[in-house]
Short mmCIF file of C-alpha atoms in Angstrom, two decimals:
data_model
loop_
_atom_site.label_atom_id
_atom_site.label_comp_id
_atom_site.label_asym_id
_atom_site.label_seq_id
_atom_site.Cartn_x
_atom_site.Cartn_y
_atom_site.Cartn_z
CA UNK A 1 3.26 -84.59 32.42
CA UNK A 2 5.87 -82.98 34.34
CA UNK A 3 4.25 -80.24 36.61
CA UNK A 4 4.52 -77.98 39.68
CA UNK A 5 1.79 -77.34 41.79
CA UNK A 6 1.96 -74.16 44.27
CA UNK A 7 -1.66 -74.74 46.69
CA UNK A 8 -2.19 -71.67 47.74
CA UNK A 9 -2.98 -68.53 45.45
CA UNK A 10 -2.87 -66.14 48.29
CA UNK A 11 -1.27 -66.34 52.08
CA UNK A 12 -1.70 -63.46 54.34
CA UNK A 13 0.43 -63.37 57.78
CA UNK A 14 0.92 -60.50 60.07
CA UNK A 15 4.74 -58.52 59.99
CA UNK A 16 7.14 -60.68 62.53
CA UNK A 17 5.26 -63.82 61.80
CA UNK A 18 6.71 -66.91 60.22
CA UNK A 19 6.23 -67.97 56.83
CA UNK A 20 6.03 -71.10 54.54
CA UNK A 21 4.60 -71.70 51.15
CA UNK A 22 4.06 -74.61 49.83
CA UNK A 23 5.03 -76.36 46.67
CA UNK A 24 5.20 -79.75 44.89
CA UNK A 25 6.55 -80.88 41.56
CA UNK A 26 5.44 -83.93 39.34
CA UNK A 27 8.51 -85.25 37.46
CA UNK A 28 10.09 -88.52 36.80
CA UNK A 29 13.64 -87.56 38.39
CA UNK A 30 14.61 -85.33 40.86
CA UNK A 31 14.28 -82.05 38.83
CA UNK A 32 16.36 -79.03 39.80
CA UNK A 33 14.18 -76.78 42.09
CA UNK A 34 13.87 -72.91 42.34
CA UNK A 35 11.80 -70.01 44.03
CA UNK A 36 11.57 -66.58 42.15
CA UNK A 37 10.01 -63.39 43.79
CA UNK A 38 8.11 -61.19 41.96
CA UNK A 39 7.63 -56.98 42.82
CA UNK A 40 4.83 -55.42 41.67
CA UNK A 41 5.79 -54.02 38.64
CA UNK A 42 9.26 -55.62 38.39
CA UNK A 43 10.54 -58.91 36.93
CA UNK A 44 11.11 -62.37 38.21
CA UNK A 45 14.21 -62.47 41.05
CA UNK A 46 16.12 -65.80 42.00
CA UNK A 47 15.92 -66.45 45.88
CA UNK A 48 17.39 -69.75 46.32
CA UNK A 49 17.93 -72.89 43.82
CA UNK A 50 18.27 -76.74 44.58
CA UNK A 51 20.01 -79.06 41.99
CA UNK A 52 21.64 -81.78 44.24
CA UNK A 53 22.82 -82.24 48.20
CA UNK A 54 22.36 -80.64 51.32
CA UNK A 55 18.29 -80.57 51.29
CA UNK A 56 17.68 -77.17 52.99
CA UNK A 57 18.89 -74.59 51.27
CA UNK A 58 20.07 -71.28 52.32
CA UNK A 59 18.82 -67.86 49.73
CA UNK A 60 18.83 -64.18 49.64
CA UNK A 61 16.72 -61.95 51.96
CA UNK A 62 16.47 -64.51 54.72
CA UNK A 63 14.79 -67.03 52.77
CA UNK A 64 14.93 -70.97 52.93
CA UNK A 65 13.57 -73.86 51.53
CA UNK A 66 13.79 -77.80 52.15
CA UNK A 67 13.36 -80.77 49.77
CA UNK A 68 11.59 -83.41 50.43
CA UNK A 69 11.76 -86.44 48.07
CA UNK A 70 9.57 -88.56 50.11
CA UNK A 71 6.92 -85.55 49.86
CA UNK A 72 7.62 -84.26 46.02
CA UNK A 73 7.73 -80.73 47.65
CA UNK A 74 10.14 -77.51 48.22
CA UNK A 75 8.44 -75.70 50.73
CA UNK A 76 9.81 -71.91 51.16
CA UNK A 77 10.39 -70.52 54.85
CA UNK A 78 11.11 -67.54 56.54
CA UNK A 79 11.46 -67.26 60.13
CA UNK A 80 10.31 -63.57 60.45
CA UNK A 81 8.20 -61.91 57.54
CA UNK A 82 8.56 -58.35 56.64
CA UNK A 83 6.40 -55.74 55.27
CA UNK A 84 8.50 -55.46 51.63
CA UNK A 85 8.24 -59.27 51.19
CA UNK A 86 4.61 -59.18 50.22
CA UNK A 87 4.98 -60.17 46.45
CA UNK A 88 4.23 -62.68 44.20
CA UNK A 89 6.30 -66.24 44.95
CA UNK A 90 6.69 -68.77 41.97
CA UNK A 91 8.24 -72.08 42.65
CA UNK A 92 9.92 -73.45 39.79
CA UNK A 93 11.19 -76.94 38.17
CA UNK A 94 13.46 -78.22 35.38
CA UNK A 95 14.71 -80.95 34.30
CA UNK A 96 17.27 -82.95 32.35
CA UNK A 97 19.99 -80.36 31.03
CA UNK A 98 17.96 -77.68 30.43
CA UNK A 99 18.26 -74.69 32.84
CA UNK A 100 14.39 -73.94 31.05
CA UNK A 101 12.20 -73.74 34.27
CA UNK A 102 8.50 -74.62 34.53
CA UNK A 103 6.58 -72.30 36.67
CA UNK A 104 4.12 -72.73 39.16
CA UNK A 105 0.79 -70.43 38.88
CA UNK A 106 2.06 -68.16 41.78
CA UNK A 107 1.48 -67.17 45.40
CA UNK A 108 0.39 -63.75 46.77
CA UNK A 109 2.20 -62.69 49.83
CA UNK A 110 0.16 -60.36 51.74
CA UNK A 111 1.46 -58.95 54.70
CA UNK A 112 -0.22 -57.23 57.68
CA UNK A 113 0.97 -54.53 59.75
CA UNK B 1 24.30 -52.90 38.89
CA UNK B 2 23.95 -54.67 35.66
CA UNK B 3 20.15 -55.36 34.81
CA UNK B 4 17.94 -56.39 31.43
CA UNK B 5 16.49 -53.84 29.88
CA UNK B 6 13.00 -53.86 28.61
CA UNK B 7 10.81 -51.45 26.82
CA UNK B 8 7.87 -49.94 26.41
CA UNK B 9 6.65 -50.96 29.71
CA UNK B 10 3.49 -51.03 29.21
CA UNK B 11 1.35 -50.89 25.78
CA UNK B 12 -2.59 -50.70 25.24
CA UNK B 13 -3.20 -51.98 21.31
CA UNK B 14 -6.80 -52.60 19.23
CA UNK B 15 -6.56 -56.40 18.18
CA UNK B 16 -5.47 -57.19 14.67
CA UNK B 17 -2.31 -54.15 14.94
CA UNK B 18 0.64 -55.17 15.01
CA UNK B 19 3.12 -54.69 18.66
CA UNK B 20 6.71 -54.75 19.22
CA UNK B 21 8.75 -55.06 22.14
CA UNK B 22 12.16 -54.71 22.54
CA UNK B 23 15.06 -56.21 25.56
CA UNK B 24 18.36 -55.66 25.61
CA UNK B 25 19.90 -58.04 27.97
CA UNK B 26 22.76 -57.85 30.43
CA UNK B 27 26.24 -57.63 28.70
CA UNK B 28 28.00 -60.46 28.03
CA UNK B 29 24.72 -62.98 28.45
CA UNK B 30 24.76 -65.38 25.64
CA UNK B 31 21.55 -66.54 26.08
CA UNK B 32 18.13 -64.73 26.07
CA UNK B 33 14.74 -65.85 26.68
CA UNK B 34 10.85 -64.38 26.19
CA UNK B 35 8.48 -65.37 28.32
CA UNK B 36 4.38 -64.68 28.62
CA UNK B 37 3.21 -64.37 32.22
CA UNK B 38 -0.81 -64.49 31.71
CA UNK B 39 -2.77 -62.71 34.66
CA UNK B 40 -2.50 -65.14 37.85
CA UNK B 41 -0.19 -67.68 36.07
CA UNK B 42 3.49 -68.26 35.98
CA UNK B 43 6.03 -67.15 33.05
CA UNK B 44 5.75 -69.58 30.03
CA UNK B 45 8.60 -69.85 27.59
CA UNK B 46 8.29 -68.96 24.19
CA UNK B 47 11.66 -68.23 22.62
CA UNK B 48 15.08 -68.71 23.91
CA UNK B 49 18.56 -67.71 21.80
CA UNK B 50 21.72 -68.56 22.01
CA UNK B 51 23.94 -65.69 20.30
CA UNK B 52 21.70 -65.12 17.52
CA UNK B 53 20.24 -68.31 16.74
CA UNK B 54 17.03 -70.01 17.97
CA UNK B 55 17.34 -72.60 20.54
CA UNK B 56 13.91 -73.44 20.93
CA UNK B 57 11.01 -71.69 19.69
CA UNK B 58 8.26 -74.74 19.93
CA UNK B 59 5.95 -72.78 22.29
CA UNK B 60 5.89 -69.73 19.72
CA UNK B 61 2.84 -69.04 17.98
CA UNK B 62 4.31 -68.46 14.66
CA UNK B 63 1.44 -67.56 12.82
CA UNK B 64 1.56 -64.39 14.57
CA UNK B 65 4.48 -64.47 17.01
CA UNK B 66 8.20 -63.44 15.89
CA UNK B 67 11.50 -62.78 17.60
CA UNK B 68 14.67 -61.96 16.08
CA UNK B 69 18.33 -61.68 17.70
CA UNK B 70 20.10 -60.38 14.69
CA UNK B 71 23.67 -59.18 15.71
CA UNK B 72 22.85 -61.58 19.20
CA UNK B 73 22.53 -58.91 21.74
CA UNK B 74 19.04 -57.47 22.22
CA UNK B 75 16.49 -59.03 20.87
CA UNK B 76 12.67 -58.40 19.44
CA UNK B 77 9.77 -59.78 20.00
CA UNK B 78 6.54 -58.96 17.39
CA UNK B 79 2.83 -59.82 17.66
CA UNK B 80 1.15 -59.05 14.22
CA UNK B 81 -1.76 -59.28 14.84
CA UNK B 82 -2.80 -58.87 18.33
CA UNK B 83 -5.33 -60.56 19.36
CA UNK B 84 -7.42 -60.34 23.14
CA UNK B 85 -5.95 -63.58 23.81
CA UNK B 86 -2.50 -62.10 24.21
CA UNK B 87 -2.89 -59.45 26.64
CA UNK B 88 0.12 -60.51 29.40
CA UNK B 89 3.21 -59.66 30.75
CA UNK B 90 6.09 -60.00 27.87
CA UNK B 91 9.25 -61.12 30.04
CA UNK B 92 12.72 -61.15 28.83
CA UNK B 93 15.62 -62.68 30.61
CA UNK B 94 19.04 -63.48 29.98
CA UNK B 95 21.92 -65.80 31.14
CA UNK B 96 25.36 -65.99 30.66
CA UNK B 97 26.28 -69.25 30.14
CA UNK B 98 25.31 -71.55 26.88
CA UNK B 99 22.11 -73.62 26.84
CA UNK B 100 22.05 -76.71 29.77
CA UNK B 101 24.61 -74.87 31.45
CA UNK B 102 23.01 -74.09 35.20
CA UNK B 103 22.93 -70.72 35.40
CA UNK B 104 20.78 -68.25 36.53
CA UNK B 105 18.67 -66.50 34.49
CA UNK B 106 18.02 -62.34 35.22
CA UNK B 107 14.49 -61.00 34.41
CA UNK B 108 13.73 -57.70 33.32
CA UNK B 109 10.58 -55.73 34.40
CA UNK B 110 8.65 -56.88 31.36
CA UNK B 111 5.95 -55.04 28.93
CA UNK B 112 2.63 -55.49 30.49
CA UNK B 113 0.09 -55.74 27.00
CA UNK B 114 -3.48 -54.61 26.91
CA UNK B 115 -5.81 -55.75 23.19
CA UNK B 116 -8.80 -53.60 23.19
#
């Protein structure tokens, strides 16, 4: 069954630190990959999106992430964490024509001061 | 800025009543979606329109679950009756482009649901 598997339910890293969460997908072809942030108390928002090419992709609010074929995974990076981007992360596949994504269970971004 | 529009925020119900909620999405999106975010999961699909018709609806309880898109802009969602099972986040999202297009989909800030 397709799938995508985000390890870690809750990361905590200190403000000015690097980041990366981790995620890996279960599906017969390359699926189109995303990564959603989530506010408390506000809806899901896009950060970046892979569908095909350049493997590392550039997204909003200094966010990246890199696919891996070889590794089934689209880890997200930043280089330098601030205090707003504690949230909830869900990575996110789909597959065939359908822009309908399949969610991850979620990571918690906590961030020290 | 254009966003989706969701309301009531937040609604505390006694199982077996009946809940509505209600999203108006961004103008111009075609396509609209409801989604259930359960405590410490991610957002599963339930309903998704295209204008006013149903797309895909397999994931929707319909034994107590109904949406409805009549004139294809906002769109309801009704749970009659609630049960403690469905307590969750109610997300709606839309997207402008036609189903398999991709396009991004924008999320409103959802109706968080408490059954008592």
């Amino acid at each position: 069954a397709q799938s995508v598997t985000q390890p870690d339910i809750h990361i905590t890293v200190s403000e000015g630190a690097s980041l990366e969460l981790r995620c890996n997908y279960s599906y017969g072809a390359t699926p189109y990959l995303f990564w959603y942030v989530q506010s408390p108390g506000q809806g899901l928002q896009l950060l970046l999106k892979y569908f095909s090419g350049d493997t590392l992709v550039q997204g909003i609010k200094g966010f990246e992430a890199e696919f891996k074929r070889s590794q089934s995974s689209f880890n997200l990076r930043k280089p330098s964490v601030h205090w707003s981007d504690a949230a909830e992360y869900f990575c996110a596949a789909s597959s065939g024509g359908s822009y309908i994504p399949t969610f991850g269970r979620g990571t918690s971004l906590i961030v020290h001061p | 800025e254009a966003e989706v529009a969701q309301s009531p925020r937040y609604k505390i119900t006694e199982k077996s009543q009946a809940v509505a909620f209600w999203c108006d999405p961004i103008s111009g999106h075609a396509t609209l979606y409801w989604y259930r975010q359960i405590l410490g999961q991610g957002p599963e699909l339930l309903v998704q329109f295209q204008d006013e018709s149903v797309v895909d609806d397999s994931q929707l309880p319909k034994d107590r679950f109904s949406a409805e898109r009549l004139k294809g802009v906002d769109s309801t969602l009704k749970i009659q009756p609630a049960e403690l099972g469905d307590s969750a986040m109610y997300l709606c999202a839309s997207s402008q482009q036609p189903q398999g297009a991709r396009d991004e989909q924008f999320f409103g800030p959802g109706t968080r649901l408490t059954v008592l």
